[in-house]
CSV table of C-alpha atoms and ligand atoms in Angstrom, one decimal:
chain,number,residue,atom,x,y,z
V,1095,UNK,CA,26.9,-23.8,-41.5
V,1096,UNK,CA,23.8,-22.0,-40.5
V,1097,UNK,CA,23.1,-19.3,-37.9
V,1098,UNK,CA,20.7,-20.3,-35.0
V,1099,UNK,CA,18.6,-17.9,-33.2
V,1100,UNK,CA,17.4,-17.8,-29.6
V,1101,UNK,CA,14.2,-15.6,-28.8
V,1102,UNK,CA,11.5,-15.2,-26.2
V,1103,UNK,CA,8.0,-16.8,-27.0
V,1104,UNK,CA,5.9,-14.7,-24.5
V,1105,UNK,CA,6.2,-11.1,-23.2
V,1106,UNK,CA,10.0,-11.0,-22.5
V,1107,UNK,CA,12.0,-11.9,-19.5
V,1108,UNK,CA,11.7,-15.7,-20.3
V,1109,UNK,CA,15.3,-16.3,-19.3
V,1110,UNK,CA,17.1,-15.5,-22.7
V,1111,UNK,CA,20.3,-14.1,-20.9
V,1112,UNK,CA,20.8,-17.2,-19.1
V,1113,UNK,CA,20.5,-19.6,-21.8
V,1114,UNK,CA,22.5,-17.7,-24.4
V,1115,UNK,CA,25.3,-17.8,-21.7
V,1116,UNK,CA,24.8,-21.6,-21.3
V,1117,UNK,CA,24.9,-22.3,-25.2
V,1118,UNK,CA,27.8,-19.7,-25.8
V,1119,UNK,CA,30.6,-22.6,-25.5
V,1120,UNK,CA,29.0,-24.2,-28.6
V,1121,UNK,CA,29.2,-21.1,-30.7
V,1122,UNK,CA,32.0,-18.8,-32.1
V,1123,UNK,CA,29.8,-15.7,-32.4
V,1124,UNK,CA,26.9,-14.2,-30.3
V,1125,UNK,CA,24.9,-11.3,-32.0
V,1126,UNK,CA,22.0,-9.3,-30.8
V,1127,UNK,CA,19.7,-8.5,-33.4
V,1128,UNK,CA,17.0,-6.1,-32.1
V,1129,UNK,CA,15.8,-3.8,-29.3
V,1130,UNK,CA,17.9,-1.9,-27.1
V,1131,UNK,CA,18.5,-1.0,-23.4
V,1132,UNK,CA,14.7,-1.7,-22.8
V,1133,UNK,CA,16.1,-5.2,-22.4
V,1134,UNK,CA,17.4,-6.7,-19.3
V,1135,UNK,CA,19.2,-10.0,-19.6
V,1136,UNK,CA,20.2,-11.7,-16.4
V,1137,UNK,CA,23.2,-14.1,-15.9
V,1138,UNK,CA,24.3,-15.9,-12.7
V,1139,UNK,CA,27.2,-18.0,-12.1
V,1140,UNK,CA,29.9,-18.3,-9.4
V,1141,UNK,CA,27.4,-16.6,-7.0
V,1142,UNK,CA,27.5,-13.5,-9.0
V,1143,UNK,CA,24.6,-11.8,-10.9
V,1144,UNK,CA,25.1,-9.7,-14.0
V,1145,UNK,CA,22.4,-7.7,-15.9
V,1146,UNK,CA,23.1,-6.9,-19.6
V,1147,UNK,CA,21.1,-4.5,-21.6
V,1148,UNK,CA,22.9,-3.9,-24.8
V,1149,UNK,CA,25.8,-6.1,-24.6
V,1150,UNK,CA,25.3,-9.7,-26.0
V,1151,UNK,CA,25.0,-12.3,-23.3
V,1152,UNK,CA,28.0,-14.4,-24.6
V,1153,UNK,CA,30.3,-12.0,-23.2
V,1154,UNK,CA,31.5,-14.1,-20.2
V,1155,UNK,CA,32.3,-17.2,-22.1
V,1156,UNK,CA,36.0,-17.2,-23.0
V,1157,UNK,CA,36.9,-15.2,-26.1
V,1158,UNK,CA,33.8,-15.7,-28.2
V,1159,UNK,CA,32.9,-12.8,-30.3
V,1160,UNK,CA,30.0,-10.7,-29.3
V,1161,UNK,CA,28.1,-8.5,-31.9
V,1162,UNK,CA,25.7,-5.5,-31.4
V,1163,UNK,CA,24.0,-5.9,-34.7
V,1164,UNK,CA,22.4,-3.1,-37.1
V,1165,UNK,CA,18.9,-3.9,-35.7
V,1166,UNK,CA,19.8,-2.9,-32.3
V,1167,UNK,CA,19.4,0.8,-30.9
V,1168,UNK,CA,22.2,1.7,-28.7
V,1169,UNK,CA,22.1,4.5,-25.7
V,1170,UNK,CA,25.8,5.5,-25.6
V,1171,UNK,CA,25.3,6.4,-21.9
V,1172,UNK,CA,23.9,3.2,-21.1
V,1173,UNK,CA,26.4,1.2,-23.0
V,1174,UNK,CA,29.2,3.0,-21.3
V,1175,UNK,CA,27.9,2.1,-17.7
V,1176,UNK,CA,27.6,-1.4,-19.0
V,1177,UNK,CA,31.2,-1.6,-20.3
V,1178,UNK,CA,32.6,0.2,-17.2
V,1179,UNK,CA,31.0,-2.4,-14.9
V,1180,UNK,CA,32.2,-5.2,-16.9
V,1181,UNK,CA,35.8,-3.9,-17.0
V,1182,UNK,CA,35.2,-2.9,-13.2
V,1183,UNK,CA,34.9,-6.6,-12.5
V,1184,UNK,CA,38.2,-7.3,-14.0
V,1185,UNK,CA,37.2,-8.3,-17.4
V,1186,UNK,CA,38.7,-7.5,-20.7
V,1187,UNK,CA,35.8,-7.2,-23.1
V,1188,UNK,CA,36.8,-4.8,-25.9
V,1189,UNK,CA,38.8,-7.3,-27.9
V,1190,UNK,CA,35.6,-9.5,-28.2
V,1191,UNK,CA,32.9,-6.7,-28.6
V,1192,UNK,CA,32.1,-5.5,-32.3
V,1193,UNK,CA,29.3,-2.8,-33.0
V,1194,UNK,CA,27.6,-2.4,-36.3
V,1195,UNK,CA,28.2,0.8,-38.1
V,1196,UNK,CA,24.4,0.7,-38.8
V,1197,UNK,CA,23.1,0.5,-35.5
V,1198,UNK,CA,20.8,3.4,-34.6
V,1199,UNK,CA,21.7,5.7,-31.7
V,1200,UNK,CA,19.3,6.7,-28.9
V,1201,UNK,CA,19.7,10.4,-28.3
V,1202,UNK,CA,18.8,12.0,-24.9
V,1203,UNK,CA,15.7,13.6,-26.6
V,1204,UNK,CA,14.4,10.2,-27.7
V,1205,UNK,CA,14.1,9.4,-24.1
V,1206,UNK,CA,12.3,12.5,-23.2
V,1207,UNK,CA,10.0,12.1,-26.3
V,1208,UNK,CA,9.2,8.6,-25.0
V,1209,UNK,CA,8.1,10.2,-21.7
V,1210,UNK,CA,6.2,12.8,-23.5
V,1211,UNK,CA,4.3,10.5,-25.6
V,1212,UNK,CA,3.3,8.1,-22.6
V,1213,UNK,CA,2.0,11.2,-20.7
V,1214,UNK,CA,-0.1,12.1,-23.9
V,1215,UNK,CA,-1.5,8.7,-23.9
V,1216,UNK,CA,-2.9,8.9,-20.4
V,1217,UNK,CA,-4.7,5.8,-19.2
V,1218,UNK,CA,-3.9,4.0,-22.4
V,1219,UNK,CA,-0.2,4.2,-21.9
V,1220,UNK,CA,2.1,1.5,-23.1
V,1221,UNK,CA,4.0,1.2,-19.9
V,1222,UNK,CA,7.3,1.8,-21.8
V,1223,UNK,CA,10.5,1.4,-20.1
V,1224,UNK,CA,11.2,4.9,-21.3
V,1225,UNK,CA,14.4,4.1,-22.7
V,1226,UNK,CA,13.7,6.0,-25.8
V,1227,UNK,CA,13.1,3.0,-28.0
V,1228,UNK,CA,10.0,3.7,-29.9
V,1229,UNK,CA,11.1,7.3,-30.8
V,1230,UNK,CA,14.3,5.9,-32.0
V,1231,UNK,CA,12.8,3.2,-34.1
V,1232,UNK,CA,10.5,5.9,-35.4
V,1233,UNK,CA,13.3,8.2,-36.4
V,1234,UNK,CA,14.9,5.1,-38.2
V,1235,UNK,CA,11.8,4.3,-40.2
V,1236,UNK,CA,11.1,7.8,-41.1
V,1237,UNK,CA,14.7,8.2,-42.2
V,1238,UNK,CA,15.7,10.8,-39.7
V,1239,UNK,CA,17.9,8.4,-37.6
V,1240,UNK,CA,21.5,8.7,-36.4
V,1241,UNK,CA,23.7,5.8,-36.7
V,1242,UNK,CA,26.8,4.7,-35.1
V,1243,UNK,CA,28.7,5.5,-38.3
V,1244,UNK,CA,27.4,9.1,-38.0
V,1245,UNK,CA,29.4,9.5,-34.7
V,1246,UNK,CA,32.6,9.9,-37.0
V,1247,UNK,CA,31.2,12.0,-39.6
V,1248,UNK,CA,30.0,15.7,-38.9
V,1249,UNK,CA,28.4,14.4,-35.8
V,1250,UNK,CA,27.9,17.9,-34.1
V,1251,UNK,CA,25.8,19.0,-37.0
V,1252,UNK,CA,23.7,15.8,-37.4
V,1253,UNK,CA,23.2,15.6,-33.5
V,1254,UNK,CA,22.0,19.2,-33.4
V,1255,UNK,CA,19.6,18.7,-36.3
V,1256,UNK,CA,17.9,15.8,-34.6
V,1257,UNK,CA,18.0,17.1,-31.1
V,1258,UNK,CA,16.4,20.6,-32.4
V,1259,UNK,CA,13.7,18.7,-34.3
V,1260,UNK,CA,12.9,16.9,-30.9
V,1261,UNK,CA,13.0,20.1,-28.9
V,1262,UNK,CA,10.1,21.6,-31.2
V,1263,UNK,CA,7.9,18.3,-30.5
V,1264,UNK,CA,8.7,18.4,-26.7
V,1265,UNK,CA,7.4,22.0,-26.7
V,1266,UNK,CA,4.3,21.1,-28.5
V,1267,UNK,CA,3.8,18.6,-25.8
V,1268,UNK,CA,4.5,21.2,-23.2
V,1269,UNK,CA,7.1,19.0,-21.8
V,1270,UNK,CA,9.6,20.4,-19.4
V,1271,UNK,CA,12.6,18.9,-21.0
V,1272,UNK,CA,15.6,21.5,-20.3
V,1273,UNK,CA,16.9,20.2,-16.9
V,1274,UNK,CA,16.5,16.6,-17.7
V,1275,UNK,CA,18.3,17.1,-21.0
V,1276,UNK,CA,21.2,19.0,-19.6
V,1277,UNK,CA,21.7,16.4,-16.9
V,1278,UNK,CA,21.6,13.4,-19.2
V,1279,UNK,CA,23.5,14.9,-22.1
V,1280,UNK,CA,26.8,15.3,-20.5
V,1281,UNK,CA,27.4,11.6,-19.7
V,1282,UNK,CA,25.7,10.5,-23.0
V,1283,UNK,CA,28.4,12.5,-24.7
V,1284,UNK,CA,31.0,10.5,-22.8
V,1285,UNK,CA,29.3,7.4,-24.1
V,1286,UNK,CA,29.5,8.7,-27.6
V,1287,UNK,CA,33.3,9.1,-27.0
V,1288,UNK,CA,33.4,5.5,-25.6
V,1289,UNK,CA,31.6,4.0,-28.7
V,1290,UNK,CA,34.2,5.8,-30.9
V,1291,UNK,CA,37.0,3.8,-29.2
V,1292,UNK,CA,35.2,0.4,-29.8
V,1293,UNK,CA,35.6,-1.8,-32.8
V,1294,UNK,CA,32.9,-0.6,-35.2
V,1295,UNK,CA,32.5,-3.0,-38.2
V,1296,UNK,CA,30.1,-3.8,-41.0
V,1297,UNK,CA,28.8,-6.5,-39.1
V,1298,UNK,CA,26.8,-8.0,-42.1
V,1299,UNK,CA,30.0,-8.9,-43.7
V,1300,UNK,CA,31.6,-10.1,-40.6
V,1301,UNK,CA,28.7,-12.4,-39.9
V,1302,UNK,CA,28.2,-13.8,-43.3
V,1303,UNK,CA,32.0,-14.3,-43.5
V,1304,UNK,CA,31.8,-16.3,-40.3
V,1305,UNK,CA,29.0,-18.4,-41.5
V,1306,UNK,CA,30.9,-19.1,-44.9
V,1307,UNK,CA,34.1,-20.1,-42.7
V,1308,UNK,CA,31.8,-22.8,-40.8
V,1309,UNK,CA,31.8,-20.7,-37.7
V,1310,UNK,CA,28.9,-21.2,-35.4
V,1311,UNK,CA,26.6,-18.1,-34.9
V,1312,UNK,CA,23.9,-17.7,-32.2
V,1313,UNK,CA,21.6,-14.7,-32.7
V,1314,UNK,CA,20.2,-13.4,-29.5
V,1315,UNK,CA,16.8,-11.9,-29.3
V,1316,UNK,CA,15.4,-9.4,-26.9
V,1317,UNK,CA,11.9,-8.8,-25.5
V,1318,UNK,CA,9.5,-11.7,-26.7
V,1319,UNK,CA,7.1,-12.5,-29.7
V,1320,UNK,CA,3.9,-11.0,-27.9
V,1321,UNK,CA,5.9,-7.7,-28.0
V,1322,UNK,CA,6.6,-8.0,-31.6
V,1323,UNK,CA,5.6,-4.9,-33.6
V,1324,UNK,CA,3.8,-7.0,-36.1
V,1325,UNK,CA,2.5,-10.0,-34.2
V,1326,UNK,CA,2.3,-9.0,-30.8
V,1327,UNK,CA,-0.4,-7.5,-28.7
V,1328,UNK,CA,-0.5,-4.2,-30.7
V,1329,UNK,CA,-0.3,-1.4,-29.5
V,1330,UNK,CA,1.1,-2.8,-26.4
V,1331,UNK,CA,4.2,-3.8,-27.9
V,1332,UNK,CA,7.7,-2.6,-28.4
V,1333,UNK,CA,8.8,-1.0,-31.7
V,1334,UNK,CA,11.0,-3.8,-33.4
V,1335,UNK,CA,10.6,-7.3,-34.8
V,1336,UNK,CA,11.4,-9.6,-32.0
V,1337,UNK,CA,10.6,-12.7,-33.9
V,1338,UNK,CA,12.9,-15.0,-35.9
V,1339,UNK,CA,12.6,-12.8,-39.1
V,1340,UNK,CA,14.2,-9.9,-37.0
V,1341,UNK,CA,17.4,-11.8,-36.9
V,1342,UNK,CA,17.6,-11.7,-40.7
V,1343,UNK,CA,17.0,-7.9,-40.9
V,1344,UNK,CA,18.7,-7.1,-37.7
V,1345,UNK,CA,22.0,-8.8,-38.7
V,1346,UNK,CA,21.7,-9.1,-42.5
V,1347,UNK,CA,21.4,-13.0,-42.4
V,1348,UNK,CA,19.4,-14.5,-45.5
V,1349,UNK,CA,16.5,-16.7,-44.3
V,1350,UNK,CA,18.1,-19.8,-46.0
V,1351,UNK,CA,21.0,-19.4,-43.5
V,1352,UNK,CA,19.0,-19.6,-40.5
V,1353,UNK,CA,19.2,-23.1,-38.8
V,1354,UNK,CA,17.8,-23.9,-35.3
V,1355,UNK,CA,15.2,-21.4,-33.8
V,1356,UNK,CA,15.3,-21.9,-29.9
V,1357,UNK,CA,12.0,-20.6,-28.5
V,1358,UNK,CA,12.3,-19.9,-24.8
V,1359,UNK,CA,9.3,-19.7,-22.4
V,1360,UNK,CA,8.4,-19.7,-18.8
V,1361,UNK,CA,6.6,-22.8,-17.3
V,1362,UNK,CA,3.9,-20.0,-16.4
V,1363,UNK,CA,3.7,-16.5,-17.8
V,1364,UNK,CA,4.6,-13.0,-16.9
V,1365,UNK,CA,4.1,-9.5,-18.5
V,1366,UNK,CA,5.5,-6.1,-17.5
V,1367,UNK,CA,3.9,-2.9,-18.6
V,1368,UNK,CA,0.2,-2.4,-19.9
V,1369,UNK,CA,-1.9,-4.5,-22.4
V,1370,UNK,CA,-3.8,-7.6,-22.5
V,1371,UNK,CA,-2.8,-10.8,-20.6
V,1372,UNK,CA,-5.8,-13.3,-20.8
V,1373,UNK,CA,-4.2,-15.9,-18.3
V,1374,UNK,CA,-3.4,-13.1,-15.8
V,1375,UNK,CA,-3.9,-14.0,-12.1
V,1376,UNK,CA,-5.0,-11.1,-10.0
V,1377,UNK,CA,-5.1,-12.9,-6.7
V,1378,UNK,CA,-2.8,-14.6,-4.0
V,1379,UNK,CA,-1.7,-17.3,-6.6
V,1380,UNK,CA,-0.4,-14.6,-8.9
V,1381,UNK,CA,1.3,-13.1,-5.8
V,1382,UNK,CA,3.0,-16.4,-5.0
V,1383,UNK,CA,4.3,-16.6,-8.7
V,1384,UNK,CA,5.7,-13.3,-8.3
V,1385,UNK,CA,7.4,-14.0,-4.9
V,1386,UNK,CA,8.8,-17.5,-5.8
V,1387,UNK,CA,9.8,-16.4,-9.1
V,1388,UNK,CA,11.2,-13.2,-7.9
V,1389,UNK,CA,9.3,-11.4,-10.7
V,1390,UNK,CA,10.6,-7.9,-10.7
V,1391,UNK,CA,11.9,-6.2,-13.8
V,1392,UNK,CA,15.7,-6.4,-14.7
V,1393,UNK,CA,15.6,-3.2,-16.4
V,1394,UNK,CA,13.0,-1.0,-14.3
V,1395,UNK,CA,12.5,-3.0,-11.2
V,1396,UNK,CA,8.7,-2.8,-11.7
V,1397,UNK,CA,6.5,-5.9,-10.2
V,1398,UNK,CA,5.7,-8.1,-13.2
V,1399,UNK,CA,2.2,-9.3,-13.7
V,1400,UNK,CA,1.9,-13.0,-13.4
V,1401,UNK,CA,-0.4,-15.7,-14.5
V,1402,UNK,CA,-0.6,-19.5,-15.7
V,1403,UNK,CA,1.0,-20.5,-19.0
V,1404,UNK,CA,-1.0,-19.5,-22.1
V,1405,UNK,CA,-0.8,-22.1,-24.9
V,1406,UNK,CA,-2.9,-20.4,-27.4
V,1407,UNK,CA,-0.4,-17.4,-27.2
V,1408,UNK,CA,2.5,-19.8,-27.2
V,1409,UNK,CA,1.5,-22.0,-30.1
V,1410,UNK,CA,1.1,-18.8,-32.1
V,1411,UNK,CA,4.7,-17.8,-31.3
V,1412,UNK,CA,5.9,-21.3,-32.2
V,1413,UNK,CA,4.3,-21.0,-35.6
V,1414,UNK,CA,5.3,-17.3,-36.3
V,1415,UNK,CA,9.1,-18.2,-35.4
V,1416,UNK,CA,9.3,-21.6,-36.9
V,1417,UNK,CA,10.6,-22.8,-33.4
V,1418,UNK,CA,12.6,-26.1,-33.9
V,1419,UNK,CA,13.4,-26.7,-30.1
V,1420,UNK,CA,11.7,-25.5,-27.0
V,1421,UNK,CA,13.3,-24.3,-23.7
V,1422,UNK,CA,11.3,-24.1,-20.6
V,1423,UNK,CA,12.4,-21.8,-17.8
V,1424,UNK,CA,11.6,-21.3,-14.2
V,1425,UNK,CA,9.9,-24.7,-13.6
V,1426,UNK,CA,11.1,-24.7,-10.0
V,1427,UNK,CA,8.8,-21.7,-9.4
V,1428,UNK,CA,5.9,-24.2,-9.7
V,1429,UNK,CA,7.4,-26.7,-7.3
V,1430,UNK,CA,5.1,-26.3,-4.4
V,1431,UNK,CA,1.8,-26.0,-6.3
V,1432,UNK,CA,-0.9,-28.9,-5.9
V,1433,UNK,CA,-2.3,-28.4,-9.2
V,1434,UNK,CA,-1.1,-26.3,-12.1
V,1435,UNK,CA,-3.3,-24.6,-14.7
V,1436,UNK,CA,-2.7,-24.6,-18.3
V,1437,UNK,CA,-4.5,-22.1,-20.7
V,1438,UNK,CA,-5.6,-24.2,-23.8
V,1439,UNK,CA,-8.1,-22.1,-25.5
V,1440,UNK,CA,-9.9,-18.6,-25.3
V,1441,UNK,CA,-13.8,-17.9,-25.4
V,1442,UNK,CA,-14.1,-14.7,-27.2
V,1443,UNK,CA,-17.5,-13.1,-27.4
V,1444,UNK,CA,-19.0,-16.4,-26.3
V,1445,UNK,CA,-17.2,-18.6,-28.9
V,1446,UNK,CA,-14.4,-21.1,-28.1
V,1447,UNK,CA,-11.1,-20.6,-30.1
V,1448,UNK,CA,-7.5,-21.5,-30.3
V,1449,UNK,CA,-6.7,-18.4,-32.3
V,1450,UNK,CA,-5.4,-15.1,-31.1
V,1451,UNK,CA,-8.3,-12.3,-31.5
V,1452,UNK,CA,-7.4,-9.3,-33.6
V,1453,UNK,CA,-7.6,-7.1,-30.4
V,1454,UNK,CA,-7.9,-8.4,-26.9
V,1455,UNK,CA,-10.4,-5.6,-26.2
V,1456,UNK,CA,-13.1,-8.2,-26.9
V,1457,UNK,CA,-14.0,-10.2,-23.8
V,1458,UNK,CA,-11.5,-13.1,-23.9
V,1459,UNK,CA,-11.9,-15.6,-21.3
V,1460,UNK,CA,-9.3,-18.3,-21.0
V,1461,UNK,CA,-10.2,-22.0,-20.8
V,1462,UNK,CA,-7.9,-24.0,-18.5
V,1463,UNK,CA,-6.9,-27.6,-18.1
V,1464,UNK,CA,-5.7,-28.5,-14.7
V,1465,UNK,CA,-2.7,-30.8,-14.1
V,1466,UNK,CA,-1.3,-32.3,-10.9
V,1467,UNK,CA,1.8,-30.4,-9.4
V,1468,UNK,CA,5.0,-32.4,-8.8
V,1469,UNK,CA,5.6,-31.3,-5.3
V,1470,UNK,CA,9.2,-31.8,-5.4
V,1471,UNK,CA,12.2,-29.4,-5.1
V,1472,UNK,CA,13.6,-29.3,-8.7
V,1473,UNK,CA,16.4,-26.8,-8.0
V,1474,UNK,CA,19.1,-29.6,-7.3
V,1475,UNK,CA,17.9,-32.0,-10.0
V,1476,UNK,CA,20.8,-32.8,-12.4
V,1477,UNK,CA,19.4,-35.2,-15.0
V,1478,UNK,CA,16.0,-36.0,-16.7
V,1479,UNK,CA,16.2,-39.4,-14.9
V,1480,UNK,CA,15.4,-37.5,-11.7
V,1481,UNK,CA,12.3,-35.8,-12.8
V,1482,UNK,CA,9.1,-36.7,-11.0
V,1483,UNK,CA,6.5,-38.3,-13.0
V,1484,UNK,CA,3.9,-35.4,-12.6
V,1485,UNK,CA,6.7,-33.1,-14.1
V,1486,UNK,CA,7.2,-35.3,-17.2
V,1487,UNK,CA,3.4,-35.3,-17.8
V,1488,UNK,CA,3.5,-31.4,-17.7
V,1489,UNK,CA,6.5,-31.5,-20.3
V,1490,UNK,CA,4.4,-33.9,-22.4
V,1491,UNK,CA,1.2,-32.1,-22.2
V,1492,UNK,CA,3.0,-29.0,-23.6
V,1493,UNK,CA,5.0,-30.8,-26.3
V,1494,UNK,CA,1.8,-32.4,-27.4
V,1495,UNK,CA,0.0,-29.3,-27.6
V,1496,UNK,CA,2.8,-27.2,-29.3
V,1497,UNK,CA,4.2,-30.0,-31.4
V,1498,UNK,CA,7.9,-29.1,-30.8
V,1499,UNK,CA,10.1,-30.9,-28.3
V,1500,UNK,CA,11.2,-29.3,-25.2
V,1501,UNK,CA,15.2,-29.7,-25.3
V,1502,UNK,CA,16.3,-27.9,-22.3
V,1503,UNK,CA,14.7,-27.2,-18.8
V,1504,UNK,CA,15.9,-24.7,-16.4
V,1505,UNK,CA,15.5,-25.3,-12.6
V,1506,UNK,CA,17.1,-22.3,-11.1
V,1507,UNK,CA,18.8,-19.0,-12.0
V,1508,UNK,CA,22.2,-20.2,-12.1
V,1509,UNK,CA,24.1,-21.4,-15.1
V,1510,UNK,CA,24.6,-24.9,-13.7
V,1511,UNK,CA,20.9,-25.3,-13.1
V,1512,UNK,CA,20.2,-26.3,-16.5
V,1513,UNK,CA,19.1,-29.7,-17.8
V,1514,UNK,CA,19.5,-31.0,-21.3
V,1515,UNK,CA,16.8,-33.5,-22.3
V,1516,UNK,CA,17.5,-36.3,-25.0
Z,1477,GDP,P1,15.6,-12.3,-20.1
Z,1477,GDP,O1,15.3,-10.8,-20.3
Z,1477,GDP,O2,14.8,-13.1,-20.9
Z,1477,GDP,O3,17.0,-12.6,-20.2
Z,1477,GDP,O4,15.0,-12.5,-18.7
Z,1477,GDP,P2,15.4,-11.8,-17.3
Z,1477,GDP,O5,16.8,-11.7,-16.9
Z,1477,GDP,O6,14.8,-10.4,-17.3
Z,1477,GDP,O7,14.5,-12.6,-16.3
Z,1477,GDP,C1,14.7,-13.8,-16.0
Z,1477,GDP,C2,14.8,-13.8,-14.4
Z,1477,GDP,O8,14.7,-15.2,-14.0
Z,1477,GDP,C3,16.2,-13.6,-14.1
Z,1477,GDP,O9,16.2,-12.9,-12.8
Z,1477,GDP,C4,16.9,-14.8,-13.9
Z,1477,GDP,O10,18.0,-14.9,-13.1
Z,1477,GDP,C5,15.9,-15.7,-13.4
Z,1477,GDP,N1,15.9,-17.2,-13.9
Z,1477,GDP,C6,16.3,-17.5,-15.2
Z,1477,GDP,N2,16.0,-19.1,-15.1
Z,1477,GDP,C7,15.5,-19.4,-14.0
Z,1477,GDP,C8,15.0,-20.6,-13.7
Z,1477,GDP,O11,15.0,-21.5,-14.0
Z,1477,GDP,N3,14.5,-20.5,-12.2
Z,1477,GDP,C9,14.4,-19.4,-11.5
Z,1477,GDP,N4,13.9,-19.5,-10.3
Z,1477,GDP,N5,14.9,-18.1,-11.9
Z,1477,GDP,C10,15.5,-18.3,-13.1
Z,1478,IMO,P1,13.8,-8.5,-22.3
Z,1478,IMO,O1,14.9,-8.6,-23.5
Z,1478,IMO,C1,9.9,-7.3,-20.8
Z,1478,IMO,C2,7.8,-4.0,-22.6
Z,1478,IMO,C3,7.6,-2.6,-21.6
Z,1478,IMO,C4,6.4,-2.2,-22.4
Z,1478,IMO,C5,6.5,-2.4,-23.8
Z,1478,IMO,C6,7.2,-1.4,-24.6
Z,1478,IMO,O2,14.4,-8.2,-20.9
Z,1478,IMO,O3,12.9,-9.6,-22.4
Z,1478,IMO,P2,9.5,-0.1,-24.7
Z,1478,IMO,O4,10.5,0.4,-23.7
Z,1478,IMO,O5,10.2,-1.1,-25.8
Z,1478,IMO,O6,8.9,1.0,-25.3
Z,1478,IMO,O7,8.4,-0.9,-23.9
Z,1478,IMO,O8,7.5,-3.6,-23.9
Z,1478,IMO,N1,9.2,-4.5,-22.8
Z,1478,IMO,C7,9.8,-5.5,-22.1
Z,1478,IMO,N2,9.0,-6.4,-21.1
Z,1478,IMO,N3,11.1,-7.6,-21.1
Z,1478,IMO,C8,11.8,-6.9,-22.0
Z,1478,IMO,O9,13.0,-7.1,-22.4
Z,1478,IMO,C9,11.1,-5.7,-22.3
Z,1478,IMO,N4,11.4,-4.7,-23.3
Z,1478,IMO,C10,10.3,-3.9,-23.4
Z,1478,IMO,O10,7.3,-3.1,-20.2
Z,1478,IMO,O11,5.3,-2.9,-21.8
Z,1479,MG,MG1,14.6,-9.2,-19.1
C-alpha cells in the first residue's frame, strides 16, 4: 500500500480540512506533515463548525489514527486549547492522537521574534500569522531548536537556553517583550504539561509499519504550493515545504511509497497576507467573491484578498507536486456570475508567457479568457448528472489546461456538499 497526499495548490485555505474529513473513512491513518498553528482547517457537519490548527482533520471520523508528524511545529498553548475544545464537545481524542517525538516546539519567544521581524521589515512585511512559524523553523535549520522529545529530558535547562538567546535578539530590536512573554508563558507551560500526557511516538516507524501492514495513510498538507519556501512567491511565503515532497521529509515516507497526490484548489483564488497575486480583483467583483465565499481567515480573521483563478500558477503547482487528481472547491461561490474569467497566461515586461517569473516585482499582467457562468444554485446538487452545461464546460476547460482530471467538486462548506465525479 502507498501513502496518499492531499495538499493546497494555491495560497492556502483551499478547503483541505473539509476534504481530509470527507476522505478519512477510506483511510486508517491521517498525518499532518508540515506547518503549524498558522493553519486553520475548517470542517462542517451536523450544523457544527470546527477549526483545527494542529490536530489533523481526520479526528472526527471514528477511531482513525491521527498523527502530528515530525515536520510540524507545535505551540503547546494552542494545541492545549484545541484539545480542550474537542474534549469539551464530548469527544475522546487522546487514544487516536499521536505526536512525533521529533516535531519542533514553538516557544513563546518565537512568537515575539515573529512580531519583531515583521516590524523590522516595515512596508515589506510578509503578513505573517505571527504564530512563531518562521523563527521556529529557523531554529530547526540552524540546529538550535527544541523538539517534543526534549520536553522529557532536561527541559528547564534547554528552554532557558533558547529563551535567553531569543531575549538577546528581542533586545537588539528594542522589542518590548516582557509583559507579553509573562502573559503567554504561564499557559504555554500548561500546554507543555499536556503534551507530556499525550502519546509521543517515533512516527516515522509508526507510519512505515502501517504502510507495510497494508494500512491506508493520508498525508494532510497545510498552507499551499504558492506559499512553499522553495517554490512559492518568495519571500512572501511560509517557512516549510508545503509541496508533496514535504510529506516525505515531514513524515519519513520514501518517495517510492507515495501514491495519489490530491491537489485541491478553489474555483477562483484567494490570498491572505502580503505578496504578489496577479489575478487579484481590487474592485466590487472581488468584494462579491469575498462576501459570497465568506473569505475571512480561519486563524486570524483577516479579510482574504480575492481574484479569478490563475491557471499559470495552478499548472505550476500541478507539475511541482505531481498531482494525480484534482479537487475543485467553492464552485458555489461563482453560482450567480454572468461570466467567469480564467487567467491563462501572463504578460511579463511586454512578453506573453505561461511560466511564473522569478519575482513578481516585474510588471505581471494576467491574460484572461472569459467563460459563461452557470447561473444555477449548486449548493443542493447531489450528482454530476445535475451539473448545468456551463459548469461542465468550466470543469472541462480547467482539465484541458491542467491535464489532470477533476475528481471531486465541492458545492458548500458541509461534509455532505461534496460530489465525486466518475
Ligand atoms: P483550509 O485551510 O484549506 O482547510 O481551508 P479553510 O478552512 O481555511 O477555508 C476554507 C473555507 O471555505 C472554510 O470556511 C470552509 O468551511 C469553506 N468551504 C469549504 N468548501 C466550501 C465550498 O465548497 N463552498 C463554500 N461556500 N465554502 C466552502
Ligand atoms: P492553511 O493551512 C493561508 C500565510 C500568511 C502569510 C504567510 C506567512 O489554513 O491553508 P506565517 O504565519 O507562516 O509566517 O505566514 O503565509 N499563511 C497562510 N495563508 N492559509 C494558511 O494555512 C496559511 N498559513 C500561513 O498569511 O502571508
Ligand atoms: Mg485555512
